[in-house]
Coordinates of C-alpha atoms and ligand atoms in Angstrom, one line a residue:
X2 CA -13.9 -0.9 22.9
X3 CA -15.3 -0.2 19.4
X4 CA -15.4 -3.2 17.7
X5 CA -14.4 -3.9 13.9
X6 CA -15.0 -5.9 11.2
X7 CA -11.9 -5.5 9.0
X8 CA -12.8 -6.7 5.4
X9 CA -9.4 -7.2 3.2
X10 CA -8.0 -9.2 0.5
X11 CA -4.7 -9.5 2.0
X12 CA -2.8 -9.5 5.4
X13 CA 1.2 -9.1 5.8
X14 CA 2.9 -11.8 6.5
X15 CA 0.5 -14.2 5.8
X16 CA -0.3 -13.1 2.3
X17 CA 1.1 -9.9 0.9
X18 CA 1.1 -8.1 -3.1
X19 CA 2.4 -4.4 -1.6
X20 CA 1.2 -1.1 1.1
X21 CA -2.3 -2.9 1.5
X22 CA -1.0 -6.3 3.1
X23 CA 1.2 -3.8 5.5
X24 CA -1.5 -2.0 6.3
X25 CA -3.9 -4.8 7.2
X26 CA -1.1 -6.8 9.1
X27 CA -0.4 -3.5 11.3
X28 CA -3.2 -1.2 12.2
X29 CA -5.2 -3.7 14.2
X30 CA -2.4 -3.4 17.1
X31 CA -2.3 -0.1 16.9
X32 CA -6.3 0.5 16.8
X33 CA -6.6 -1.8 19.9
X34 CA -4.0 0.7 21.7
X35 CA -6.3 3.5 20.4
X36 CA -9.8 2.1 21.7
X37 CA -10.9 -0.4 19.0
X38 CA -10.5 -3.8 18.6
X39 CA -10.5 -5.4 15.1
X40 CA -11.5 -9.0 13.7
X41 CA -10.2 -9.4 10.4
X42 CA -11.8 -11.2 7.1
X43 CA -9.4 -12.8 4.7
X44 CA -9.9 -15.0 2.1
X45 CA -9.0 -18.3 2.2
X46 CA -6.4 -18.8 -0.1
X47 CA -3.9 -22.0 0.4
X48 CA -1.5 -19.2 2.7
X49 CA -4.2 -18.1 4.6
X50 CA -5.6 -22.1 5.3
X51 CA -2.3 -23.0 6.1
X52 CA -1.9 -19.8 8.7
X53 CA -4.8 -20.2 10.7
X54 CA -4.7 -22.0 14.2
X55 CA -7.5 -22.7 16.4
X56 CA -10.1 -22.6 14.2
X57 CA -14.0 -23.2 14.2
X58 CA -16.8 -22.8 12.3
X59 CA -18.8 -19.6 12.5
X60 CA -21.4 -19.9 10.0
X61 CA -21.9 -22.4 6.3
X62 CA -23.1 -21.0 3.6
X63 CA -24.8 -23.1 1.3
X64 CA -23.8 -21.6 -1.6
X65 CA -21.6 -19.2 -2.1
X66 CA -21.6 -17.7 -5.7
X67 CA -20.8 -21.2 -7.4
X68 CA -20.4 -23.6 -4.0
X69 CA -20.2 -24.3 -0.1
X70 CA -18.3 -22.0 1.9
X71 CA -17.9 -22.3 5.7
X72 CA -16.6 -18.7 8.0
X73 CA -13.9 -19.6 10.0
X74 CA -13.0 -18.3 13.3
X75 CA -9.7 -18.3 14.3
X76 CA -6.3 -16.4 14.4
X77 CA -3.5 -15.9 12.0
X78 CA -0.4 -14.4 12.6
X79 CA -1.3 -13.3 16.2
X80 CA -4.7 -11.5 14.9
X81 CA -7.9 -12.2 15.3
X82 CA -9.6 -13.5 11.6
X83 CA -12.6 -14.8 10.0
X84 CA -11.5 -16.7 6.7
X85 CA -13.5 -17.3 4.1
X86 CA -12.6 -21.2 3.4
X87 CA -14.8 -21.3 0.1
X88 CA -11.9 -23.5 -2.1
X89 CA -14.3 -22.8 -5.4
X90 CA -13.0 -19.6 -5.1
X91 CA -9.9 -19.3 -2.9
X92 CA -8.0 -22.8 -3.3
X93 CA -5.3 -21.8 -6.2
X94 CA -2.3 -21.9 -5.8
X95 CA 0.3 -18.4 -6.3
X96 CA -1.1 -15.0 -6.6
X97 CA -4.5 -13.8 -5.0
X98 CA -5.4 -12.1 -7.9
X99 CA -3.4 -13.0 -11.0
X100 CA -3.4 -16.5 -12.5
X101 CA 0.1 -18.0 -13.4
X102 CA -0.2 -16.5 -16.8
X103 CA -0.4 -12.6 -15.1
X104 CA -3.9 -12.1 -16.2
X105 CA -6.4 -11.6 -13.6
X106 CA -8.1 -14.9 -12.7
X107 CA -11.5 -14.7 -15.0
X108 CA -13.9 -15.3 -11.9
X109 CA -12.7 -12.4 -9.9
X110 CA -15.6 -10.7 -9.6
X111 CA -17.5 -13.9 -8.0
X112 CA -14.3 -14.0 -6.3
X113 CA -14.8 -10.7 -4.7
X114 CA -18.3 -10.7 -4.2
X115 CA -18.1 -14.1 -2.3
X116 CA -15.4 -11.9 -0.3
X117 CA -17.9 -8.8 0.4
X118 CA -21.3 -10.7 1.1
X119 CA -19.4 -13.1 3.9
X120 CA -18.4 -9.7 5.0
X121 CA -21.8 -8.4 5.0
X122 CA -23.3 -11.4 6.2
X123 CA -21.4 -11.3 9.6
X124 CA -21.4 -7.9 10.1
X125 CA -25.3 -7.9 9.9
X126 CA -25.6 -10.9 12.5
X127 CA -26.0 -14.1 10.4
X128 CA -23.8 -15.6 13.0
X129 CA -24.6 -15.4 16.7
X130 CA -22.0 -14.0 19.2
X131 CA -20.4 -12.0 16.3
X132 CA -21.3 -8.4 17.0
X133 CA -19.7 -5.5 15.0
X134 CA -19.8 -1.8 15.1
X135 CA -17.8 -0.8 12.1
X136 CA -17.4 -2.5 8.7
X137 CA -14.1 -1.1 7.6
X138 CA -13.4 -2.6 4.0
X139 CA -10.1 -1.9 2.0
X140 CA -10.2 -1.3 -2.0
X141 CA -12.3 -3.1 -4.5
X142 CA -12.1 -6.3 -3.2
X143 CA -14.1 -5.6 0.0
X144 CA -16.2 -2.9 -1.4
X145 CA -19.1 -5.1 -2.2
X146 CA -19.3 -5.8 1.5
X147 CA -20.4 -1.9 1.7
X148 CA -22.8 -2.7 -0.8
X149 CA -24.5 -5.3 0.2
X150 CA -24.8 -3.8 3.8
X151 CA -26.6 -0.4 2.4
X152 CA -29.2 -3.3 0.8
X153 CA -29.4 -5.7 4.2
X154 CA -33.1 -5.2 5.7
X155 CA -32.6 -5.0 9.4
X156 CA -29.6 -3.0 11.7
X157 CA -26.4 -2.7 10.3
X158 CA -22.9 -1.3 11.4
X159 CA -21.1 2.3 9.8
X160 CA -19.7 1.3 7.0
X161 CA -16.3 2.9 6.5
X162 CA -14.0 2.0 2.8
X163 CA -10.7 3.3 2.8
X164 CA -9.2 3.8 -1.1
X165 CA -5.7 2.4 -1.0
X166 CA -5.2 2.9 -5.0
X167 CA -7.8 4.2 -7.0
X168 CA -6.5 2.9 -10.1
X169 CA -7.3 -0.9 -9.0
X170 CA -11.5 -0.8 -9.2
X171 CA -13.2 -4.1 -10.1
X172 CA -14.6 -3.5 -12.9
X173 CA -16.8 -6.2 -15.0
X174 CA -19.4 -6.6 -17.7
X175 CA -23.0 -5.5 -16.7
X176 CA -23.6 -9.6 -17.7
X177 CA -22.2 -10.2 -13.9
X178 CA -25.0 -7.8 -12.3
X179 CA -27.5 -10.5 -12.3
X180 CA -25.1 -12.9 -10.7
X181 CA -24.6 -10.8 -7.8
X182 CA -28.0 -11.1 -5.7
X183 CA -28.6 -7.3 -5.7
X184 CA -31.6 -5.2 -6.3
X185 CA -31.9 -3.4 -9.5
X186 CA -31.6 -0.3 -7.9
X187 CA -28.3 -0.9 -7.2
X188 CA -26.5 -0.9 -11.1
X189 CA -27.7 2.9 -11.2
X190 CA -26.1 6.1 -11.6
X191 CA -25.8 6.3 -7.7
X192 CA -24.7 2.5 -6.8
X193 CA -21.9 0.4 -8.7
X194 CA -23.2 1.0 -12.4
X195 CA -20.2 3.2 -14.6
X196 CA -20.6 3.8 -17.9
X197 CA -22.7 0.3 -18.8
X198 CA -20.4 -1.7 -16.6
X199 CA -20.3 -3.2 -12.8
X200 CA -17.3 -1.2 -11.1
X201 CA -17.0 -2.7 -7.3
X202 CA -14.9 0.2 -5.7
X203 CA -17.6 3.0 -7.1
X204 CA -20.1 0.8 -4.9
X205 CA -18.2 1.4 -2.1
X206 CA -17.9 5.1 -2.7
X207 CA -21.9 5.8 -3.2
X208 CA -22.8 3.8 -0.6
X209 CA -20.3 3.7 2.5
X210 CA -21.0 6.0 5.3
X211 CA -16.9 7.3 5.1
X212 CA -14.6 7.1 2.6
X213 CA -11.0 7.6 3.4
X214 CA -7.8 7.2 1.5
X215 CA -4.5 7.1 2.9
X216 CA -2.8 10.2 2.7
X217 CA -4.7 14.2 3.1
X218 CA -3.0 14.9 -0.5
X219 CA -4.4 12.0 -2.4
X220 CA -7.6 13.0 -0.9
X221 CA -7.5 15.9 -2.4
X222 CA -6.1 15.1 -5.8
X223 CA -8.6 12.5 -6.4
X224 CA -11.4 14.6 -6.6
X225 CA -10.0 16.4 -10.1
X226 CA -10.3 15.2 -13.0
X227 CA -6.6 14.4 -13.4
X228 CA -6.2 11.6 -10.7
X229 CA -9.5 10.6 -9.7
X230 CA -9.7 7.8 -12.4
X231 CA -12.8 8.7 -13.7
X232 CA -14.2 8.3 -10.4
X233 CA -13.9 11.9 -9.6
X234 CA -17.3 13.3 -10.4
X235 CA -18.8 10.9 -7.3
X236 CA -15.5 11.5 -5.1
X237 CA -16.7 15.0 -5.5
X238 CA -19.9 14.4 -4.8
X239 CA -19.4 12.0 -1.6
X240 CA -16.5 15.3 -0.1
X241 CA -18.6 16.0 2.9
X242 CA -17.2 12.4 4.1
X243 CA -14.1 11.4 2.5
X244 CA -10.9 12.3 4.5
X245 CA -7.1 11.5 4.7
X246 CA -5.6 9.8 6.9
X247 CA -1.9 9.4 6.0
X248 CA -0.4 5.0 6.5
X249 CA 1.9 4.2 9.1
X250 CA 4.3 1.7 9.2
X251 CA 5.2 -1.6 12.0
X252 CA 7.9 -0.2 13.6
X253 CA 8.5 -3.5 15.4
X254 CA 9.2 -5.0 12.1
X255 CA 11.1 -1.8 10.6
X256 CA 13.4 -1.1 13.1
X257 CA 16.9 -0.3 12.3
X258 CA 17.8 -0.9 15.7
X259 CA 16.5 -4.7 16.0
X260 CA 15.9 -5.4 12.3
X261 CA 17.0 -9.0 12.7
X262 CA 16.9 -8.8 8.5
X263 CA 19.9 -6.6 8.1
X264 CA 23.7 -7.0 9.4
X265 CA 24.4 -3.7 10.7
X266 CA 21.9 -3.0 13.2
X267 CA 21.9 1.0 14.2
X268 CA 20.1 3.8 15.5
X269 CA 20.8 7.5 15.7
X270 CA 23.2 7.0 18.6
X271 CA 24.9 4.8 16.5
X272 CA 25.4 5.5 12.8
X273 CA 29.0 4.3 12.0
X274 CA 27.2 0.9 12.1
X275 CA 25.1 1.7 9.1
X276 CA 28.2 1.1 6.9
X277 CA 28.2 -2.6 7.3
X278 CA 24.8 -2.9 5.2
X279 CA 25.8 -0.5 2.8
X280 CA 29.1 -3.0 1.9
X281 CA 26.5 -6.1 2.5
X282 CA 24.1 -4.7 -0.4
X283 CA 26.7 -3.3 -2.6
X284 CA 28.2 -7.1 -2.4
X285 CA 24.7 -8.6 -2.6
X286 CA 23.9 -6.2 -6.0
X287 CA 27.2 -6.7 -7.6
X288 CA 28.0 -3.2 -6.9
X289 CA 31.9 -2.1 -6.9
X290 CA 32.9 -1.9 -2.9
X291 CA 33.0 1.7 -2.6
X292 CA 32.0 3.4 0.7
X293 CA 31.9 6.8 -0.7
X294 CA 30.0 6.4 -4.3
X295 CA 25.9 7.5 -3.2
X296 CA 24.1 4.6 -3.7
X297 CA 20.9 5.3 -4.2
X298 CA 17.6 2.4 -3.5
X299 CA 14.8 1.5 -4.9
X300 CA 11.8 -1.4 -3.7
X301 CA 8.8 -0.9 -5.9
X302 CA 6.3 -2.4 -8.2
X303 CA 7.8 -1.6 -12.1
X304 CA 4.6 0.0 -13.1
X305 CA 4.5 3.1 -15.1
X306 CA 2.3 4.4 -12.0
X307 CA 5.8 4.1 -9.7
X308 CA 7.8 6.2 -13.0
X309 CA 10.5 3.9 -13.3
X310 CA 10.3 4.3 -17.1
X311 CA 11.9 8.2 -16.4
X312 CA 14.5 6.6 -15.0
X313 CA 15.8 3.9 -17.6
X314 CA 17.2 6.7 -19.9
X315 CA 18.9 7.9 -16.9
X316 CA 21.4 4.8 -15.9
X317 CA 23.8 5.6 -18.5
X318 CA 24.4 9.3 -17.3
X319 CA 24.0 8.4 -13.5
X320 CA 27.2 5.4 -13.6
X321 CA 28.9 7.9 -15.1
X322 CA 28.7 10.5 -12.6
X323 CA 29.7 7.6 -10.2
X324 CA 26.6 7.2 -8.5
X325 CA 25.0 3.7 -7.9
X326 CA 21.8 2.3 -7.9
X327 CA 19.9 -1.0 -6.3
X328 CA 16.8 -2.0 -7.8
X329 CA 14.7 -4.7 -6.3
X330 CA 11.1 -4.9 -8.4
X331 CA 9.3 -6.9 -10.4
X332 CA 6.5 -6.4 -12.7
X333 CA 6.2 -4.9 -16.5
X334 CA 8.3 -7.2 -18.6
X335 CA 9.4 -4.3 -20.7
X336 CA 10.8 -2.4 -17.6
X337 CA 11.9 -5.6 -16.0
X338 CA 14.5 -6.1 -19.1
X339 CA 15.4 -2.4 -19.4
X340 CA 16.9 -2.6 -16.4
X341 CA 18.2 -5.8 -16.6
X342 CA 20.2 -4.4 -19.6
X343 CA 20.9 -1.4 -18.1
X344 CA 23.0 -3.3 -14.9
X345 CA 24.6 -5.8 -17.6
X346 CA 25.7 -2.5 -19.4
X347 CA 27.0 -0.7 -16.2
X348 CA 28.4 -3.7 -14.4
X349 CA 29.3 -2.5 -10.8
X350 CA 27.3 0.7 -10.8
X351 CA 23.6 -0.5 -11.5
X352 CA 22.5 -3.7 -9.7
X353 CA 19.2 -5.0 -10.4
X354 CA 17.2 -8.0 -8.7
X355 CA 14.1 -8.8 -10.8
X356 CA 11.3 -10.7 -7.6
X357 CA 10.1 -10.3 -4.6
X358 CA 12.3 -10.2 -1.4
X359 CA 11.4 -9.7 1.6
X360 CA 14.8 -9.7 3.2
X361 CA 16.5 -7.4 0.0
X362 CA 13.9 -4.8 0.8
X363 CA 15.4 -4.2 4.0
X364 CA 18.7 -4.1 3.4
X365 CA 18.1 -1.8 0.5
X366 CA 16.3 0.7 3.3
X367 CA 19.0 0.0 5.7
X368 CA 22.4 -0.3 3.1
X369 CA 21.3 3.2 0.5
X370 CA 22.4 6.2 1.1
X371 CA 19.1 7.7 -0.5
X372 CA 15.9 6.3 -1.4
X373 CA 14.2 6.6 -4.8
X374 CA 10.0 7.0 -5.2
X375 CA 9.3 8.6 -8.8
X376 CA 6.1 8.0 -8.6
X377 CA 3.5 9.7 -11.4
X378 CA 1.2 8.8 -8.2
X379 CA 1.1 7.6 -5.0
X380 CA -1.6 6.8 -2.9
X381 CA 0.8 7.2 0.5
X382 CA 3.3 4.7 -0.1
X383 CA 5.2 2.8 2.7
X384 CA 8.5 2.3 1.1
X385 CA 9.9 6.3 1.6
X386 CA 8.6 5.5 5.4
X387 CA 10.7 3.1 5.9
X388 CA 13.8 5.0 4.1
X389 CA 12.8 7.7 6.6
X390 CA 13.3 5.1 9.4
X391 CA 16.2 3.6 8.0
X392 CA 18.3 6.9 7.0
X393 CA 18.2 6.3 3.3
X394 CA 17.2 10.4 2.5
X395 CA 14.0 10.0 -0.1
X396 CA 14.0 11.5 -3.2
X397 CA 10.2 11.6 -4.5
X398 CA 8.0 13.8 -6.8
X399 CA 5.7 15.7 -4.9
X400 CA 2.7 13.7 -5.1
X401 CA 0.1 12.2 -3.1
X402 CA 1.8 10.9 0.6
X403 CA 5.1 11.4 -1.1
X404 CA 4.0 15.0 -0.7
X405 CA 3.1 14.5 2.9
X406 CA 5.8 12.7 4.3
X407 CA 9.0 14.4 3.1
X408 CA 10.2 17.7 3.5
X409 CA 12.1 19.1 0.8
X410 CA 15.8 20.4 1.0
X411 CA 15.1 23.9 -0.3
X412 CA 16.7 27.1 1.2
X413 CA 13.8 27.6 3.8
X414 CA 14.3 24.2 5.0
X415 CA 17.9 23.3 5.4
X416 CA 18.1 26.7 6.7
X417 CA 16.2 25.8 9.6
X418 CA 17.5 22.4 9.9
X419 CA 13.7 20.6 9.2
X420 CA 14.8 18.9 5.5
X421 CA 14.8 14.9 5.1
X422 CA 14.6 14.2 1.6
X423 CA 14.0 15.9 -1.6
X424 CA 10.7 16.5 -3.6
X425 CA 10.3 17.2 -7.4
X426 CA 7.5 18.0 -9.9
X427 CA 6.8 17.9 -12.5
X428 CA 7.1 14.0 -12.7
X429 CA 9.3 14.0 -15.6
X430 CA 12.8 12.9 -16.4
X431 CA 14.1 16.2 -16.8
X432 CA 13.0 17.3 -12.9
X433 CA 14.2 13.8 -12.0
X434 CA 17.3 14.5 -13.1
X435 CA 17.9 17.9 -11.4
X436 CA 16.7 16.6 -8.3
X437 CA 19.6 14.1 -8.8
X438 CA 21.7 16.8 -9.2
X439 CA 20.6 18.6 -5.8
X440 CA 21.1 15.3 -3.9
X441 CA 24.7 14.9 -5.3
X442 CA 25.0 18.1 -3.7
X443 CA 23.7 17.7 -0.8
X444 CA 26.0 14.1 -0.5
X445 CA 28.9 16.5 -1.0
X446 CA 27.7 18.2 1.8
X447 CA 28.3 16.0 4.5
X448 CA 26.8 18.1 7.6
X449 CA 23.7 19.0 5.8
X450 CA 23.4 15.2 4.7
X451 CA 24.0 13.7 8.3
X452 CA 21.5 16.3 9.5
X453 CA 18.4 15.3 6.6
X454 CA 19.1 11.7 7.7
X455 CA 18.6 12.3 11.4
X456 CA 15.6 14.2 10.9
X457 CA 14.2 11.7 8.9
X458 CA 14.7 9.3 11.7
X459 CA 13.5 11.3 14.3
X460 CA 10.2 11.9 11.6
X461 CA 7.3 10.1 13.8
X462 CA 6.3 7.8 11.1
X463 CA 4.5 5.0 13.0
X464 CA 0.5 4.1 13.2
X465 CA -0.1 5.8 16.5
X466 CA -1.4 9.0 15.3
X467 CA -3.1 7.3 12.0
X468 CA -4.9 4.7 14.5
X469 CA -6.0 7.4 16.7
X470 CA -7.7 9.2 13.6
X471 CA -9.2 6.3 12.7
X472 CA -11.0 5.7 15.8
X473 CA -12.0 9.2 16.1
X474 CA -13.5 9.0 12.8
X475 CA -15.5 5.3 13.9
X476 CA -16.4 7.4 17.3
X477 CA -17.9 10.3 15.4
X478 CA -19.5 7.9 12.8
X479 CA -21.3 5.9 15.6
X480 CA -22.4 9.4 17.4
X481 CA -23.9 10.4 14.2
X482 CA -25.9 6.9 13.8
X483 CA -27.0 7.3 17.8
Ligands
ADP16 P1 2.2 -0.3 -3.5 O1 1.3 -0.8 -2.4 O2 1.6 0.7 -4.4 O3 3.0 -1.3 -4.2 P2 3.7 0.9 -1.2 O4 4.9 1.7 -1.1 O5 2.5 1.4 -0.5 O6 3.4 0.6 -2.7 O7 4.0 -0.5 -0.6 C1 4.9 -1.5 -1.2 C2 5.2 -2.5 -0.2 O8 5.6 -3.7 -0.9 C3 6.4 -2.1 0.7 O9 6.3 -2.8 1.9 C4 7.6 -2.6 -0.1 O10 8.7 -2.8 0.7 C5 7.0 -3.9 -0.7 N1 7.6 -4.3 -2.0 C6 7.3 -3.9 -3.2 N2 8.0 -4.5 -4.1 C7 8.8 -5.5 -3.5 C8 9.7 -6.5 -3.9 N3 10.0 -6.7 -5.2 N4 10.3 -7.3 -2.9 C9 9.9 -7.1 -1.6 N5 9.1 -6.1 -1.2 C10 8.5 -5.3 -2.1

């Protein structure tokens, strides 16, 4: 068994903010069926604390940027975890990154470094009986455990970082540098130093032995100019080991058949059952009871990355061509009130739940009959999975794993029976808009509909392939290091 150090910032269902949590809450089960077991390092947030069972102490640290911290061993959730219990830094109550306000919390960058040199530190032997071959950190906020790795003296594991959004890259005043512990070779051209500033996730990508992101197209898109963030020139430069490896998802927990979240549980045998969440979430959004108006879902983040701004203008136009539409999102407090309005304006046709709900989200996979992802860009995103899995058909512009995980209704493919969703591009409300139209057809359609929706079920969407990739990749990466 290859065995790996997991660095994150957050674990589903112990602590979650979107795709990243799932991630780290799933592929460690499906790594250990592939050949490699996984340990994984949280912070120790109050959620976290309160999680872990059967805990001891692994190694203290006198001072970690600002104050004692002690490693805990333990589990959480059923998975094996180190914890960073360093309550200078962790012990707040509410978001792990964002202060009750919705600003970032100011000491972030300590925060995050304490994060990636506890990572370090165990993966390069501080404490006995802790052995690691891989360091495989996720985003900014483990990136610095790369970092400080490339600078540790002795043996050290492969480093892998995959890139779960490239927008998100810890980026701070040079006045932190100092702070950090690091050589000065480090803020340089080829470490963490960008344009006069520290930026975390660019550590990560000069100094990690793989980078991958999780989908092939994002891979690719991230090296222009036009998505890579202004991190493009050292994606570029770092190609010869940066790969795509598209996300999974937990089919245990997303399982129309055993979903115990939803009140018509179904399968492909057994699609007449469907109906009963469609009426549940139609009652739940204040939608009219209609079985045959398309109601079309949406679970996201309201960022202008996830393009629900195209789709405000659109509301209006939509109720009155009878469709309907469930929103469950939080975020900008512009958006947030456009389509509050919007569903106060067309009572019955547009229902709108401004939080975070667990329980909604599935019923909005399992209850639409299509699945919304207008994304400007997307990384891989998880929610279009699930529609896949659920039999909501996605509708998504053709970006990153939006591109790779649906395959478009056109001629070619509902002529040979392969379609599940639809794809547009550009990302714009006027190619929104005819791909509405196209899915209204398609609803009218009832053979070809039924026929997307089972192929979108039968899509293998789960982590067994991904998992196996990964651990091909850790396999060659510990051939190469002998
Ligand atoms: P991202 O990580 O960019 O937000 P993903 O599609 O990769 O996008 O993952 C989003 C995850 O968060 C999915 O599991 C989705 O169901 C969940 N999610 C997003 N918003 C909400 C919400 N308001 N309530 C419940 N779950 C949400």
């Amino acid at each position: 068994m290859i065995r790996v150090l997991s660095v994150v910032s957050e674990m589903f269902p112990v602590v979650k903010t979107g795709g990243l949590g799932d991630v780290a809450g799933a592929l460690p089960a499906a790594l250990a069926a592939a050949g490699a077991e996984t340990t994984t390092m949280l912070p120790g947030y109050p959620a976290v604390i309160a999680a872990l069972t059967d805990a001891t102490a692994a190694h203290e640290f006198a001072d970690l940027f600002g104050g004692p911290a002690t490693v805990l061993r333990g589990s959480a959730a059923g998975l094996d975890v180190l914890v960073v219990d360093a309550p200078h830094l962790y012990a707040r109550a509410g978001n792990p990154y964002l202060g009750a306000d919705g600003r970032e919390w100011a000491d972030n960058g300590l925060r995050f470094a304490g994060l990636g040199a506890a990572g370090a530190a165990m993966a390069a032997g501080v404490a006995p009986g802790h052995d690691f071959d891989i360091v495989h950190a996720h985003d900014w906020q483990a990136a610095m455990a790369i970092v400080y790795l490339n600078f540790h003296p002795g043996e050290r594991p492969g480093t892998v970082l995959t890139v779960h959004n490239l927008a998100f890259q810890g980026l701070y005043p040079a006045a932190l540098f100092p702070r950090l512990g690091l050589p000065e070779s480090a803020f340089s051209l080829n470490g963490l130093e960008y344009h006069g500033k520290v930026n975390f996730l660019k550590g990560g990508l000069s100094y990690a032995d793989r980078i991958t992101t999780v989908s092939p197209t994002y891979a690719q898109e991230i090296m222009g100019v036009e998505n890579g963030m202004g991190l493009d020139g050292i994606l570029r430069h770092r190609a010869d080991v940066l790969s795509g490896i598209m996300n999974g998802i937990d089919d245990t927990i997303w399982n129309p058949a055993t979903d115990p979240l939803i009140p018509g549980r179904f399968g492909r045998g057994k699609m007449a059952r469907r109906a009963l969440n469609k009426a549940a979430l139609q009652q739940r959004m204040g939608l009219d009871q209609n079985p045959d108006a398309l109601l079309i879902g949406l679970v996201t983040r309201m960022t202008t990355q996830k393009g629900l701004d195209m789709l405000v203008d659109l509301l209006d136009d939509l109720a009155a061509d009878g469709i309907q539409l469930a929103l469950l999102g939080a975020g900008d407090p512009d958006l947030e009130h456009a389509f509050v309005a919007a569903a106060e304006w067309n009572l019955g046709s547009v229902g709108c739940v401004i939080g975070y709900d667990e329980t909604l989200a599935h019923l909005i996979e399992a209850g639409s009959d299509a699945f919304l992802a207008p994304s400007r860009f997307e990384p891989c995103g998880l929610t279009q999975l699930y529609a896949l899995r659920y039999g909501a058909v996605p509708v998504v512009s053709r970006v990153g794993g939006l591109a790779d995980s649906v395959i478009d209704a056109n001629q070619a493919a509902l002529a040979a029976g392969v379609a599940t969703g639809i794809q547009f591009w550009p990302a714009t409300p006027e190619a929104l808009q005819s791909a509405l139209h196209r899915l209204m057809a398609l609803w009218r359609d009832k053979q070809a509909w039924e026929r997307m929706q089972r192929n979108g079920m039968a899509a293998d969407v789960s982590w067994r392939g991904p998992a196996s990739r990964y651990v091909a990749l850790y396999k060659s990466l510990l051939a190469e290091r002998g």
